[in-house]
XYZ file of C-alpha atoms in Angstrom:
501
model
C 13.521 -8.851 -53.001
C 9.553 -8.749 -52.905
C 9.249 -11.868 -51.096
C 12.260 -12.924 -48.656
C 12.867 -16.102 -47.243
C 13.463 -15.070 -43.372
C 14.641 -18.564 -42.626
C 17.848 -18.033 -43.957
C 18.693 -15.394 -41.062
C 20.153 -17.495 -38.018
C 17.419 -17.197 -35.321
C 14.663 -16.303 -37.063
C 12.807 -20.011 -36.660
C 12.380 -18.867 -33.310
C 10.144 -16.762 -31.313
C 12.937 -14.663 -28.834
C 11.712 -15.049 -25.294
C 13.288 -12.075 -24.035
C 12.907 -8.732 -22.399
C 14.114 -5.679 -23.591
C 14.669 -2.809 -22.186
C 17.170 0.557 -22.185
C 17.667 3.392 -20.120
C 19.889 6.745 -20.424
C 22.880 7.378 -18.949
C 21.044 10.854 -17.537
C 18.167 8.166 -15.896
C 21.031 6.126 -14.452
C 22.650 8.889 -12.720
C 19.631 10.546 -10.974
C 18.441 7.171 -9.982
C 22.148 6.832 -8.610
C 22.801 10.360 -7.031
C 19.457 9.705 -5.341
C 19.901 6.230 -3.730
C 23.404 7.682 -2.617
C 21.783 10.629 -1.018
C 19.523 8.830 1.308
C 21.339 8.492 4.129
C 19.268 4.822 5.008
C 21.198 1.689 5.620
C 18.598 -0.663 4.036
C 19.099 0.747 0.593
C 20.455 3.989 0.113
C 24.611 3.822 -0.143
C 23.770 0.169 -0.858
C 21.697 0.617 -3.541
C 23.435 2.787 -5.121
C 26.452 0.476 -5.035
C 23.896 -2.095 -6.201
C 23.080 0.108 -9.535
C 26.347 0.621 -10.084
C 28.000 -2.477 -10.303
C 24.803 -3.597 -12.518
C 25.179 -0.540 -14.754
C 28.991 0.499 -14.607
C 30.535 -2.666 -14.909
C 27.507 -5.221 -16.089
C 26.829 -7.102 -13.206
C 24.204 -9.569 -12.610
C 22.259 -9.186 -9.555
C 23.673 -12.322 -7.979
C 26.997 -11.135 -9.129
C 27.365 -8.170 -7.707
C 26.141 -8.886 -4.279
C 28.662 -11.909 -3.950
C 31.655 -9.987 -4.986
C 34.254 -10.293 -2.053
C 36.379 -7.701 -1.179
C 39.700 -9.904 -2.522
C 37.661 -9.664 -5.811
C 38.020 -6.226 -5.851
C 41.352 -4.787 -8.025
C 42.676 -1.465 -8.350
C 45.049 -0.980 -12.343
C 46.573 2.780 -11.320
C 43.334 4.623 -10.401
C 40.908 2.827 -12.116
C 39.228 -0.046 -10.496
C 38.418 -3.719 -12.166
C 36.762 -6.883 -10.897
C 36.813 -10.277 -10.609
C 33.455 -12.441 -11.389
C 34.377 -16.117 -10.136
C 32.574 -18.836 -8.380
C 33.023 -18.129 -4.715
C 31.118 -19.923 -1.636
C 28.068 -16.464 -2.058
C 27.246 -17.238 -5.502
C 26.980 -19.903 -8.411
C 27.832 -18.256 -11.461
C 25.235 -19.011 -14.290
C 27.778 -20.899 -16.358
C 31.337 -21.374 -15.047
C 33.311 -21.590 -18.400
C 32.042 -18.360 -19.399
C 30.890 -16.207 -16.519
C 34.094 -16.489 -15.023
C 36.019 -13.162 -16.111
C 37.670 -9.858 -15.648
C 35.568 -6.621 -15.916
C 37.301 -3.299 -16.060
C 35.537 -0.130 -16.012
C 34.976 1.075 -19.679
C 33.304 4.257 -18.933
C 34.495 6.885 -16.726
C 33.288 7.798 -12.924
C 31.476 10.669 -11.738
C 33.067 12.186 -8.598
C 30.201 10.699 -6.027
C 30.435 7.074 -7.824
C 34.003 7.116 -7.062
C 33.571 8.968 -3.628
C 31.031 5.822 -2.706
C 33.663 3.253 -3.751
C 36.082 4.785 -1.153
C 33.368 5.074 1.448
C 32.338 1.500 1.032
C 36.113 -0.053 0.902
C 36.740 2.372 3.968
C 33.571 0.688 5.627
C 34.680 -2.585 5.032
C 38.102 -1.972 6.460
C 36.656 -0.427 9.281
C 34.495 -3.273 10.197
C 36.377 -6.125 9.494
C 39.797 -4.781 9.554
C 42.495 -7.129 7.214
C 39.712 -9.484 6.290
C 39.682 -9.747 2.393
C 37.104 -12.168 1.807
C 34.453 -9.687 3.463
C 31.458 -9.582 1.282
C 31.281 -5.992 -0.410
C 27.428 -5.398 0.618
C 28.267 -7.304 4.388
C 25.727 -8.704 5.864
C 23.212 -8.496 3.189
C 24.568 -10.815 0.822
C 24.097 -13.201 3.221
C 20.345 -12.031 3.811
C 17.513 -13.393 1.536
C 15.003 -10.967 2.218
C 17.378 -7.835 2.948
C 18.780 -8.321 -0.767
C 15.107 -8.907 -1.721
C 14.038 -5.836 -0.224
C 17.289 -3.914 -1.443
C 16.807 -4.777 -5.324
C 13.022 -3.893 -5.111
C 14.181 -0.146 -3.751
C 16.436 0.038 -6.500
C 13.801 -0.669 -9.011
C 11.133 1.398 -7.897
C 13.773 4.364 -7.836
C 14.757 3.167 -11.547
C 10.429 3.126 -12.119
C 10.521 6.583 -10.703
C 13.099 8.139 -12.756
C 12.188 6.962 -16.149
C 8.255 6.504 -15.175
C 8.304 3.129 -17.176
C 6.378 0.868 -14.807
C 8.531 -2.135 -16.611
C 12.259 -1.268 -15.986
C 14.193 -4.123 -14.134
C 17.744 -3.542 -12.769
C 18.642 -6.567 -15.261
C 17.935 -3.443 -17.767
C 21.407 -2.031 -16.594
C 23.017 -4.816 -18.197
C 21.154 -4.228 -21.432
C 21.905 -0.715 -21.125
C 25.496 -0.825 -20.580
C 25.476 -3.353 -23.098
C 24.014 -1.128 -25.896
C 26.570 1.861 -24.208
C 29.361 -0.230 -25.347
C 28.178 -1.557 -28.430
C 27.554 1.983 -29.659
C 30.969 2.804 -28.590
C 32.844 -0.034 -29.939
C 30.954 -0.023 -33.455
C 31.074 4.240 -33.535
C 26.995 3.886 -33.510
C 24.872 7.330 -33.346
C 21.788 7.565 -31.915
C 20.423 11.313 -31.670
C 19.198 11.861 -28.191
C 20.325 7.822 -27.248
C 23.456 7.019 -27.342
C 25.924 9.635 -27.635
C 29.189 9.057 -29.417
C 32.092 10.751 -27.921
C 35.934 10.689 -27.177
C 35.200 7.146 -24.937
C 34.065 5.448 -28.164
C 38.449 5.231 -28.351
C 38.445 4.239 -24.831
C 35.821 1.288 -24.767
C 37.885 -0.206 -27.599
C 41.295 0.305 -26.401
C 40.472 -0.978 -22.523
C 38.367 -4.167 -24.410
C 40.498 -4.876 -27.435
C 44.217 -3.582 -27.084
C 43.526 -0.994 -29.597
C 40.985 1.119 -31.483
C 41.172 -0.820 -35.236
C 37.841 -2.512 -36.236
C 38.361 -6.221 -35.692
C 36.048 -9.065 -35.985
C 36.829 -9.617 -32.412
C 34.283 -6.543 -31.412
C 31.383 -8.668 -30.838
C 32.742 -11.489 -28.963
C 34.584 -8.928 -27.030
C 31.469 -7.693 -26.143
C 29.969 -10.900 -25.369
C 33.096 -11.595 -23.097
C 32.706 -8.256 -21.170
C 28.950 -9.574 -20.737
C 29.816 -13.127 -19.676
C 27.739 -14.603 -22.306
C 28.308 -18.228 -23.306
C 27.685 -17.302 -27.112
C 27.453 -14.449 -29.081
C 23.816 -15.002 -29.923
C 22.665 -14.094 -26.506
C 24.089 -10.920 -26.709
C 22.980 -10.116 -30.490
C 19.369 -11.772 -30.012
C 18.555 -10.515 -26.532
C 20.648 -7.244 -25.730
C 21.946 -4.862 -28.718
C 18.856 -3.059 -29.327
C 20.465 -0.643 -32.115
C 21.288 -2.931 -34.757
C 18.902 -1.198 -36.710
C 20.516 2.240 -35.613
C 23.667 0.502 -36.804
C 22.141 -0.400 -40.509
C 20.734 2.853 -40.966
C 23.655 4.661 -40.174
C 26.169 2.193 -42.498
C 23.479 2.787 -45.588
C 23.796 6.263 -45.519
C 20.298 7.463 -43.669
C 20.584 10.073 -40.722
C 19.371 9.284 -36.864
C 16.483 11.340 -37.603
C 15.319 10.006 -41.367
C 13.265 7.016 -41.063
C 11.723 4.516 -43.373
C 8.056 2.970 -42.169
C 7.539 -0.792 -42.455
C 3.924 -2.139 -43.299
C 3.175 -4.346 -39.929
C 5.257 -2.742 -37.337
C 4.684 -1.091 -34.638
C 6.825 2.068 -33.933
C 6.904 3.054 -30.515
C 8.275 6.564 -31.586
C 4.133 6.883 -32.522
C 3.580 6.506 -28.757
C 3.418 9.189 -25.442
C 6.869 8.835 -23.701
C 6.417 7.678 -20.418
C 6.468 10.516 -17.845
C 9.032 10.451 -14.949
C 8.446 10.479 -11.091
C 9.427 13.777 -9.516
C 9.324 11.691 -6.012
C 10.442 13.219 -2.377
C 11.288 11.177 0.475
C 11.256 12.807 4.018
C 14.842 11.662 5.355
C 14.533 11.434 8.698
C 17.763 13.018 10.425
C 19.505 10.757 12.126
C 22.764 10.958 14.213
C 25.759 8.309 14.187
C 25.931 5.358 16.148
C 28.531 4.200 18.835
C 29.633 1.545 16.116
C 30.307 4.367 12.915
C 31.980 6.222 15.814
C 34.323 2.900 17.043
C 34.810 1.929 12.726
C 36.028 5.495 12.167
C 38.525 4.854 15.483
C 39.556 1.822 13.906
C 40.109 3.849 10.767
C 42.739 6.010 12.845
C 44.013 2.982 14.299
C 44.888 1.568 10.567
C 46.400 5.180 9.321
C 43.960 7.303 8.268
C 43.558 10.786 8.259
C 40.823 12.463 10.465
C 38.847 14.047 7.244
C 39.555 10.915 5.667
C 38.203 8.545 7.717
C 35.370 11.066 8.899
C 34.711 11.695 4.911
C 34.490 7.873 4.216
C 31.959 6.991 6.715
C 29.662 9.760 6.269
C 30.332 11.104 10.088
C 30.627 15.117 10.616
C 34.090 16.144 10.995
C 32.970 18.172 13.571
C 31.945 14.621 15.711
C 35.061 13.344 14.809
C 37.264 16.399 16.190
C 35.230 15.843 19.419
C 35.644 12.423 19.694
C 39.623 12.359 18.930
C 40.304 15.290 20.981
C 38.319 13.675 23.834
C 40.084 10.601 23.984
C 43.460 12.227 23.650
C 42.997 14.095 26.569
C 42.096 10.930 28.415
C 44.885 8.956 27.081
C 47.045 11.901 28.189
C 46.399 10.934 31.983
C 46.969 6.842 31.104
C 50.410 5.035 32.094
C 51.245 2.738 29.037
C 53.352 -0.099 28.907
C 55.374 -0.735 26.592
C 54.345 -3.013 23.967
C 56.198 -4.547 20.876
C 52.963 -5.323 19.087
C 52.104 -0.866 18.863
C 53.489 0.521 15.345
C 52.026 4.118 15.809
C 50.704 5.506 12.428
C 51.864 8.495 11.286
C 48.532 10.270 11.007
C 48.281 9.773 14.699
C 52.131 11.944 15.644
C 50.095 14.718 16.998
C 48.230 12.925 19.278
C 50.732 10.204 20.817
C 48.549 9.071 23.699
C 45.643 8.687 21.506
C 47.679 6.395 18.950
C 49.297 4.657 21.880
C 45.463 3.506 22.976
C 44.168 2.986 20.116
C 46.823 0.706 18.571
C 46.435 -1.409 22.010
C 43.553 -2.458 20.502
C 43.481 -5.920 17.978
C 41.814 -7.008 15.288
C 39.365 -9.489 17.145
C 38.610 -6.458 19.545
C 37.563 -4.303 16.921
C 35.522 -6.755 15.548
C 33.781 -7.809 18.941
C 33.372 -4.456 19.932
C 31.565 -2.613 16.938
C 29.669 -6.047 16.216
C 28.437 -5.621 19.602
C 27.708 -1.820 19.583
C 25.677 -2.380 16.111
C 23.658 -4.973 18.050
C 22.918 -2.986 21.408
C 21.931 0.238 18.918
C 19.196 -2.040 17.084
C 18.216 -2.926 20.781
C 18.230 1.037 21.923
C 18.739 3.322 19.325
C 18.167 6.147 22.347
C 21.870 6.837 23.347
C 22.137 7.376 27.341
C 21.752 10.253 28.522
C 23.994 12.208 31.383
C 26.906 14.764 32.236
C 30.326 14.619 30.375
C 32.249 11.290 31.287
C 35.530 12.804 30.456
C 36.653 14.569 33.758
C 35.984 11.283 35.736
C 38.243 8.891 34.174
C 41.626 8.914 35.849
C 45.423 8.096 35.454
C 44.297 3.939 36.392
C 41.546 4.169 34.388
C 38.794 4.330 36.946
C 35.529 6.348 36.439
C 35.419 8.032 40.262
C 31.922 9.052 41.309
C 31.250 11.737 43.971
C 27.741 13.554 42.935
C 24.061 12.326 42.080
C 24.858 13.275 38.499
C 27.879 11.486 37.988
C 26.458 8.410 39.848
C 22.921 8.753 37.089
C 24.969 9.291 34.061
C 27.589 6.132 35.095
C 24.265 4.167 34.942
C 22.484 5.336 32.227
C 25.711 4.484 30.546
C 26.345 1.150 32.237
C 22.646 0.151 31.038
C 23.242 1.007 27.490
C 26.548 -1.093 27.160
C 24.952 -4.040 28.648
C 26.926 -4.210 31.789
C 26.057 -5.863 34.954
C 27.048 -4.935 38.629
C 28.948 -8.385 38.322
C 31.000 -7.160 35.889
C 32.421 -3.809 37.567
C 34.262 -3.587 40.918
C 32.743 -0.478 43.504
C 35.295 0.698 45.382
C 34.862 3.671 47.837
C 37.378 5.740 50.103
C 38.051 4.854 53.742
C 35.015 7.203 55.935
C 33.734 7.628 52.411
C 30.403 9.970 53.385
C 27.127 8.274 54.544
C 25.139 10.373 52.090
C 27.557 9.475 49.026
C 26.958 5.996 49.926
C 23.247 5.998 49.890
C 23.216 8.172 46.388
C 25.254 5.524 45.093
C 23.025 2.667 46.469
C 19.970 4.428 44.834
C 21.672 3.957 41.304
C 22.257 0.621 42.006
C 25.771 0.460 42.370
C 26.868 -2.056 45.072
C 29.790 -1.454 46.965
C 33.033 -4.073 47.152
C 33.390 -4.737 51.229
C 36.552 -3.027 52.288
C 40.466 -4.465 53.709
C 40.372 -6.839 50.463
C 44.123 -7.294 49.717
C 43.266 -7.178 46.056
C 41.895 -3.874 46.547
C 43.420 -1.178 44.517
C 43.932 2.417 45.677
C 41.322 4.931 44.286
C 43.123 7.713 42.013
C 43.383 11.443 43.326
C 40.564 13.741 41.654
C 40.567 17.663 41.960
C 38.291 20.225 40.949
C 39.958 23.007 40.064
C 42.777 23.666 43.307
C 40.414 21.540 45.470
C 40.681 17.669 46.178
C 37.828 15.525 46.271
C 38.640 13.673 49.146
C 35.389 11.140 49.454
C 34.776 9.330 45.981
C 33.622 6.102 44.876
C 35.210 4.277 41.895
C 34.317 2.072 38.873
C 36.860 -0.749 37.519
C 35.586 -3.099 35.055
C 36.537 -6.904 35.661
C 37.754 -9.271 32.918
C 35.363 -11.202 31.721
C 33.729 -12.575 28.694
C 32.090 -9.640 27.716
C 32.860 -7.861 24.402
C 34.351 -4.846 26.287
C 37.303 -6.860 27.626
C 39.728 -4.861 29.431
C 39.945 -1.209 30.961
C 41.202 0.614 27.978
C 38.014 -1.041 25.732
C 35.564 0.427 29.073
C 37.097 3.840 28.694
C 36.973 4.364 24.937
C 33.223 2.944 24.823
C 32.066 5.866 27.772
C 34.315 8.617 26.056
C 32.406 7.641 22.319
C 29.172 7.129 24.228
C 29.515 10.580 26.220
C 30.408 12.408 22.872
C 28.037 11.054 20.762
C 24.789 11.339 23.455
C 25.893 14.718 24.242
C 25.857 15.731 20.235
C 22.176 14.565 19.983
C 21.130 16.610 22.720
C 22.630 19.624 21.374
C 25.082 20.061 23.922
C 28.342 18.964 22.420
């Protein structure tokens, strides 16, 4: 035909507003392996979770960070989710955005080692609570999502060195990924075809026949209202496709008068960009989430692996507490179900599971808030030794009396918050120590008074002693057991960072 009549094609009146653009499944993964390597909580697990969700299972951006954690399904091993209109996000049209997406394409071992991490995370933080957002507190924050997206993009700019990628590209990517699949499309050095071609069918369609129902499968999978959106503004192989059904190979080509080819054009060059990670070592909170984690079952590799803390940390931290708990009289209590990772270590399990939901949540909340206050963890001797059968911290030496405080200070608690309690003729010079730190001591003959515990060093008794015992009050760190766990993590943790663990 010398002189078609282009009107006849649907779509062709029109000019398509739209942006186009494709990236490799190579320049997906080294944008994802290195947001997931930066250990940064403003976008590096995050953001990788971001890309993946946009490029693994077709998110939009406001999709993906107001998927809840009830919106996220397991079928056997491989995971699907839910897109639905929830009180974080509007979808862009209800009828149609509203859907199922399973996973088409299969998971490298670190995109399904940061799924665990981040479903670990959320149970650790918010225990039972299912309607958690998956990113936390960033979907709720304008400018942290803001700021999370643009560190996505820049890493996406960096890998492919086009200065005009978007992370809305994933979509078109996966898009064209599936397409290629579903309609057995080759594209040398593209879009490989391969054994998931059967796969993406199968998971979409029930089977691996060609069926009309291809396209608006796709266009399902994509949430689009119409199949035009997906045919006019995504598939950007259609004429891969027509090449390929004619008979001509990837490589043969056939020049049109009037169009620009951008195979006549310089590639764009990628980034080889370095960060400087700055080493940083784990809060009180990660320690008290991975507790929780034992609390709720887990194994200590487990729950260590899933929150990114050294097992080494971890070791200290549980063996730590177990030997405190080992000293502790427990009541019993019909509420305790002891997990079974926790049968070697009874006492631990039996003070950790004394522990409920709303205390885990008040307690880490308010550990992540005093480490954005004082990211410096205090400073001092072990706190171990001086925690007795009662639960009192007993006191005796300068050093015991300046870590105490330095301790005290970082937890945010007061002198009227703690009871000082000292032994009948305690020492004049013990007294004055202690009054130097700023611990004031409770007058003595109170009937309310309870008897200090019995501390020896090695055979010896230490005869004069002060002793700490935390009050009830409206604090986050309620009760004694709380105190106790928050010094042992604190002691552990500080004396780790200064190389002395």
């Amino acid at each position: 035909m010398e002189d078609p009549d282009w009107t006849e094609i649907p779509g062709a009146q029109k000019i398509v507003n739209a942006s186009p653009g494709y990236f490799t499944e190579a320049e997906y993964l080294r944008a994802f392996h290195h947001l997931y390597g930066v250990q940064d909580k403003d976008y590096g697990a995050l953001g990788a979770l971001l890309l993946m969700l946009a490029y693994r299972f077709a998110l939009r951006g406001g999709e993906a960070f107001g998927l809840l954690r009830s919106e996220w399904f397991w079928e056997g091993a491989l995971p699907y989710l839910r897109v639905r209109h929830n009180r974080l996000k509007n979808l862009k049209t209800e009828r149609t955005s509203s859907r199922l997406v399973p996973l088409v394409a299969s998971l490298t071992a670190n995109e399904t080692k940061l799924i665990e991490e981040r479903l670990a995370q959320l149970e650790a933080h918010v225990g039972s609570d299912i309607d958690a957002p998956i990113f936390g507190d960033v979907a709720t924050d304008r400018a942290a999502k803001a700021n999370l997206r643009s560190r996505v993009i820049a890493t996406l700019r960096g890998v492919t060195g086009n200065p005009y990628i978007t992370l809305h590209h994933a979509r078109h990517s996966i898009a064209n990924l599936i397409a290629a699949r579903l309609f057995s499309i080759e594209a040398a050095g593209r879009i490989p075809a391969n054994s998931e071609n059967f796969a993406a069918a199968e998971t979409l369609l029930g089977g691996a026949r060609v069926t009309r129902r291809m396209l608006p499968a796709l266009e399902r999978y994509l949430g689009h209202g119409q199949s035009g959106t997906t045919q006019m503004y995504y598939l950007h192989l259609l004429d891969l496709w027509s090449s390929q059904l004619v008979g001509l190979s990837p490589g043969e080509s056939h020049k049109i008068p009037g169009v620009n080819y951008l195979d006549n054009y310089l590639p764009y060059c990628p980034v080889n960009f370095y960060e400087k990670l700055a080493t940083t070592h784990p809060s009180p909170a990660l320690a008290l989430m991975y507790l929780r984690l034992r609390a709720r079952g887990y194994e200590c590799v487990t729950a260590a692996d899933r929150l990114r803390l050294g097992s080494a940390i971890a070791n200290k931290i549980d063996s730590a507490l177990n030997r405190v708990a080992n000293r502790f009289r427990f009541s019993m209590s019909l509420r305790a179900q002891l997990p079974d990772s926790l049968s070697g270590m009874p006492a631990l399990a039996t003070l950790l599971t004394r522990i409920p939901e709303s205390g885990w949540n008040d307690l880490i909340a308010y550990a992540e808030k005093r480490f954005a206050e004082s990211p410096s963890l205090p400073g001092g001797a072990p706190i171990e030794n001086l925690i007795t059968t009662s639960r009192q911290v007993v006191m005796w030496e300068a050093e015991h009396f300046a870590t105490l405080r330095s301790h005290l200070a970082w937890w945010g608690l007061r002198n009227d918050q703690l009871r000082v309690l000292a032994t009948r003729k305690c020492y004049s010079d013990i007294l004055s120590v202690a009054s130097e730190y700023g611990f004031e001591l409770e007058p003595l003959g109170q009937s309310s008074s309870p008897q200090i515990d019995l501390v020896r060093v090695g055979i010896y008794k230490v005869e004069q002693r002060l002793a700490l015992v935390l009050k009830e009050s409206e604090h986050a760190i309620r009760h004694s057991a709380e105190f106790c766990i928050c010094l042992i993590v604190g002691s552990v943790l500080s004396l780790e960072a200064a190389g002395c663990g």
